[in-house]
Amino acid sequence: MEAGEELLPLFDWELKPGRPHQFDWKSSCETWSIAFSPDGSWFAWSQGHCIVKLIPWPLEEQFIPKGFEAKNRSSKNETKGQGSPKEKMLDCGQIVWGVAFSPWPSPPSKKLWAHNHPQVPDVSCLVLATGLNNGQIKIWEVQTGLLLLNLSGHQDVMRDLSFTPSGSLILVSTSRDKTLRIWYLNKHSKQIQVLLGHLQWVYCCSISPDCSMLCSVAEEKSVFLWSMRSYTLIRKLEGHQSSVVSCDSSPNSALLVTASYDTNVIMWDPYTSERLRSLHHTQVDPAMDDSNVHISSLRSLCFSPEGLYLATVADDRLLRIWALELKTPIAFAPVTNGLCCCTFFPHGGVIATGIRDGHVQFWTAPRVLSSLKHLCRKALQSFLTTYQVLALPIPKKMKETVFLEPFGMRY
């Protein structure tokens, strides 16, 4: 362990799947996808064997650190006459590769759902999308666990799902059929666009929080950026030396990060295509060396909610936490089994990791009070692109210091 790195303590609980005895424990038991709802009141977990578990969050209060709460859970999830939310088991009938929560829809969206699905109770319609091994997408209502829709179109395994953060109920899906598909769940719940261009399996997608841009990565070296307004390809980013497997946008949409089997994370300015820096995943324990595999090949990455940290998981069974301005991790946590995915709690302080044996583990994450400079930068970058910042009639030093750091640190 290098100087400056610290070990993340494991929470004193983890989630383990309870499976009937007839299941083959060695087959399709991986936790391929996990997600918190945007308000932090639910946690979804593809626990293997075609099952997704929906869990109200937080769990038992005695296990939650002081100050760690799901905000506004009671106002969002307790409907009249129904009491507190309860955990649910969703039997999807196929291996589940991706899960994604919708944002809380606006009142017009709720009315459209009620009109299209009169059999569904008129409740706050938070939905969960599940992407399946047969290419189908199932849409579930979270509060009741009811199956609302089956979306068909993909011709091979579904890999990833992402809702637009705006609340418009637009869903993006990726697949091994080499396509991305756009679904508008308010408009008769139909597919509205197919995005073509990838030559290999499409692994992952990420929609920028300002809903202007869509990133997709595949079993190829290029990173694709698409317009979320015209659904056309804007540009390709070149820099990785192997397949790119994961991507995420910063909370202010100013940064894009991509992870590859080449053991590197690259930070990009998505507006200028500039490569800002690389984070290289080096081997921590020489005893783990295996000439048959790339032990530091990356699997997943995600930004922290305030945008100051990045979490990555790799084949060396380590969860790493990075500060954006540094080139080495500030903390890491070892896991006894292979890692598949990771995600931050929406209000910070916790990271969840999905593991190949079907378990989910929860780790403490760095919590920091954002500086005034960071808050100003975040606010400006939420509505100004890099080009617009550079065009401001203010001194260059001020632009770099106040507006572009740490993203101004070039590779």
mmCIF file with all atom_site columns, N, CA and C in Angstrom, residues 42 72-85 104 123-124 143:
data_model
loop_
_atom_site.group_PDB
_atom_site.id
_atom_site.type_symbol
_atom_site.label_atom_id
_atom_site.label_alt_id
_atom_site.label_comp_id
_atom_site.label_asym_id
_atom_site.label_entity_id
_atom_site.label_seq_id
_atom_site.pdbx_PDB_ins_code
_atom_site.Cartn_x
_atom_site.Cartn_y
_atom_site.Cartn_z
_atom_site.occupancy
_atom_site.B_iso_or_equiv
_atom_site.pdbx_formal_charge
_atom_site.auth_seq_id
_atom_site.auth_comp_id
_atom_site.auth_asym_id
_atom_site.auth_atom_id
_atom_site.pdbx_PDB_model_num
ATOM 1  N N  . TRP A 1 42  ? -34.647 3.720  -2.031  1.00 0.00 ? 42  TRP A N  1
ATOM 2  C CA . TRP A 1 42  ? -34.719 2.310  -2.420  1.00 0.00 ? 42  TRP A CA 1
ATOM 3  C C  . TRP A 1 42  ? -33.357 1.857  -2.931  1.00 0.00 ? 42  TRP A C  1
ATOM 4  N N  . ASN A 1 72  ? -36.198 12.385 2.514   1.00 0.00 ? 72  ASN A N  1
ATOM 5  C CA . ASN A 1 72  ? -37.582 12.453 2.013   1.00 0.00 ? 72  ASN A CA 1
ATOM 6  C C  . ASN A 1 72  ? -38.187 11.104 1.712   1.00 0.00 ? 72  ASN A C  1
ATOM 7  N N  . ARG A 1 73  ? -37.725 10.037 2.353   1.00 0.00 ? 73  ARG A N  1
ATOM 8  C CA . ARG A 1 73  ? -38.284 8.732  2.037   1.00 0.00 ? 73  ARG A CA 1
ATOM 9  C C  . ARG A 1 73  ? -39.760 8.667  2.372   1.00 0.00 ? 73  ARG A C  1
ATOM 10 N N  . SER A 1 74  ? -40.155 9.200  3.538   1.00 0.00 ? 74  SER A N  1
ATOM 11 C CA . SER A 1 74  ? -41.547 9.061  3.946   1.00 0.00 ? 74  SER A CA 1
ATOM 12 C C  . SER A 1 74  ? -42.482 9.792  3.006   1.00 0.00 ? 74  SER A C  1
ATOM 13 N N  . SER A 1 75  ? -42.054 10.957 2.525   1.00 0.00 ? 75  SER A N  1
ATOM 14 C CA . SER A 1 75  ? -42.932 11.717 1.648   1.00 0.00 ? 75  SER A CA 1
ATOM 15 C C  . SER A 1 75  ? -43.051 11.090 0.273   1.00 0.00 ? 75  SER A C  1
ATOM 16 N N  . LYS A 1 76  ? -42.051 10.305 -0.157  1.00 0.00 ? 76  LYS A N  1
ATOM 17 C CA . LYS A 1 76  ? -42.085 9.727  -1.496  1.00 0.00 ? 76  LYS A CA 1
ATOM 18 C C  . LYS A 1 76  ? -42.725 8.347  -1.519  1.00 0.00 ? 76  LYS A C  1
ATOM 19 N N  . ASN A 1 77  ? -42.542 7.566  -0.471  1.00 0.00 ? 77  ASN A N  1
ATOM 20 C CA . ASN A 1 77  ? -42.883 6.158  -0.560  1.00 0.00 ? 77  ASN A CA 1
ATOM 21 C C  . ASN A 1 77  ? -44.080 5.722  0.261   1.00 0.00 ? 77  ASN A C  1
ATOM 22 N N  . GLU A 1 78  ? -44.499 6.523  1.231   1.00 0.00 ? 78  GLU A N  1
ATOM 23 C CA . GLU A 1 78  ? -45.636 6.114  2.037   1.00 0.00 ? 78  GLU A CA 1
ATOM 24 C C  . GLU A 1 78  ? -46.889 6.728  1.450   1.00 0.00 ? 78  GLU A C  1
ATOM 25 N N  . THR A 1 79  ? -47.692 5.930  0.808   1.00 0.00 ? 79  THR A N  1
ATOM 26 C CA . THR A 1 79  ? -48.912 6.402  0.204   1.00 0.00 ? 79  THR A CA 1
ATOM 27 C C  . THR A 1 79  ? -50.064 6.156  1.160   1.00 0.00 ? 79  THR A C  1
ATOM 28 N N  . LYS A 1 80  ? -51.119 6.845  0.933   1.00 0.00 ? 80  LYS A N  1
ATOM 29 C CA . LYS A 1 80  ? -52.245 6.804  1.842   1.00 0.00 ? 80  LYS A CA 1
ATOM 30 C C  . LYS A 1 80  ? -52.776 5.391  1.992   1.00 0.00 ? 80  LYS A C  1
ATOM 31 N N  . GLY A 1 81  ? -52.826 4.937  3.238   1.00 0.00 ? 81  GLY A N  1
ATOM 32 C CA . GLY A 1 81  ? -53.394 3.634  3.531   1.00 0.00 ? 81  GLY A CA 1
ATOM 33 C C  . GLY A 1 81  ? -52.464 2.475  3.301   1.00 0.00 ? 81  GLY A C  1
ATOM 34 N N  . GLN A 1 82  ? -51.211 2.726  2.899   1.00 0.00 ? 82  GLN A N  1
ATOM 35 C CA . GLN A 1 82  ? -50.313 1.621  2.584   1.00 0.00 ? 82  GLN A CA 1
ATOM 36 C C  . GLN A 1 82  ? -49.214 1.410  3.618   1.00 0.00 ? 82  GLN A C  1
ATOM 37 N N  . GLY A 1 83  ? -48.970 2.417  4.500   1.00 0.00 ? 83  GLY A N  1
ATOM 38 C CA . GLY A 1 83  ? -47.946 2.247  5.520   1.00 0.00 ? 83  GLY A CA 1
ATOM 39 C C  . GLY A 1 83  ? -46.550 2.307  4.937   1.00 0.00 ? 83  GLY A C  1
ATOM 40 N N  . SER A 1 84  ? -45.594 1.775  5.671   1.00 0.00 ? 84  SER A N  1
ATOM 41 C CA . SER A 1 84  ? -44.195 1.844  5.269   1.00 0.00 ? 84  SER A CA 1
ATOM 42 C C  . SER A 1 84  ? -43.921 0.906  4.098   1.00 0.00 ? 84  SER A C  1
ATOM 43 N N  . PRO A 1 85  ? -42.967 1.272  3.230   1.00 0.00 ? 85  PRO A N  1
ATOM 44 C CA . PRO A 1 85  ? -42.626 0.399  2.097   1.00 0.00 ? 85  PRO A CA 1
ATOM 45 C C  . PRO A 1 85  ? -41.978 -0.884 2.580   1.00 0.00 ? 85  PRO A C  1
ATOM 46 N N  . TRP A 1 104 ? -37.996 10.736 -10.166 1.00 0.00 ? 104 TRP A N  1
ATOM 47 C CA . TRP A 1 104 ? -39.401 10.917 -9.807  1.00 0.00 ? 104 TRP A CA 1
ATOM 48 C C  . TRP A 1 104 ? -40.080 11.695 -10.917 1.00 0.00 ? 104 TRP A C  1
ATOM 49 N N  . VAL A 1 123 ? -50.335 5.918  -7.806  1.00 0.00 ? 123 VAL A N  1
ATOM 50 C CA . VAL A 1 123 ? -49.370 6.256  -6.764  1.00 0.00 ? 123 VAL A CA 1
ATOM 51 C C  . VAL A 1 123 ? -48.206 6.984  -7.408  1.00 0.00 ? 123 VAL A C  1
ATOM 52 N N  . SER A 1 124 ? -47.316 7.532  -6.608  1.00 0.00 ? 124 SER A N  1
ATOM 53 C CA . SER A 1 124 ? -46.106 8.148  -7.132  1.00 0.00 ? 124 SER A CA 1
ATOM 54 C C  . SER A 1 124 ? -45.345 7.103  -7.945  1.00 0.00 ? 124 SER A C  1
ATOM 55 N N  . GLN A 1 143 ? -43.234 0.858  -5.867  1.00 0.00 ? 143 GLN A N  1
ATOM 56 C CA . GLN A 1 143 ? -44.029 0.835  -4.644  1.00 0.00 ? 143 GLN A CA 1
ATOM 57 C C  . GLN A 1 143 ? -44.833 -0.455 -4.499  1.00 0.00 ? 143 GLN A C  1
#
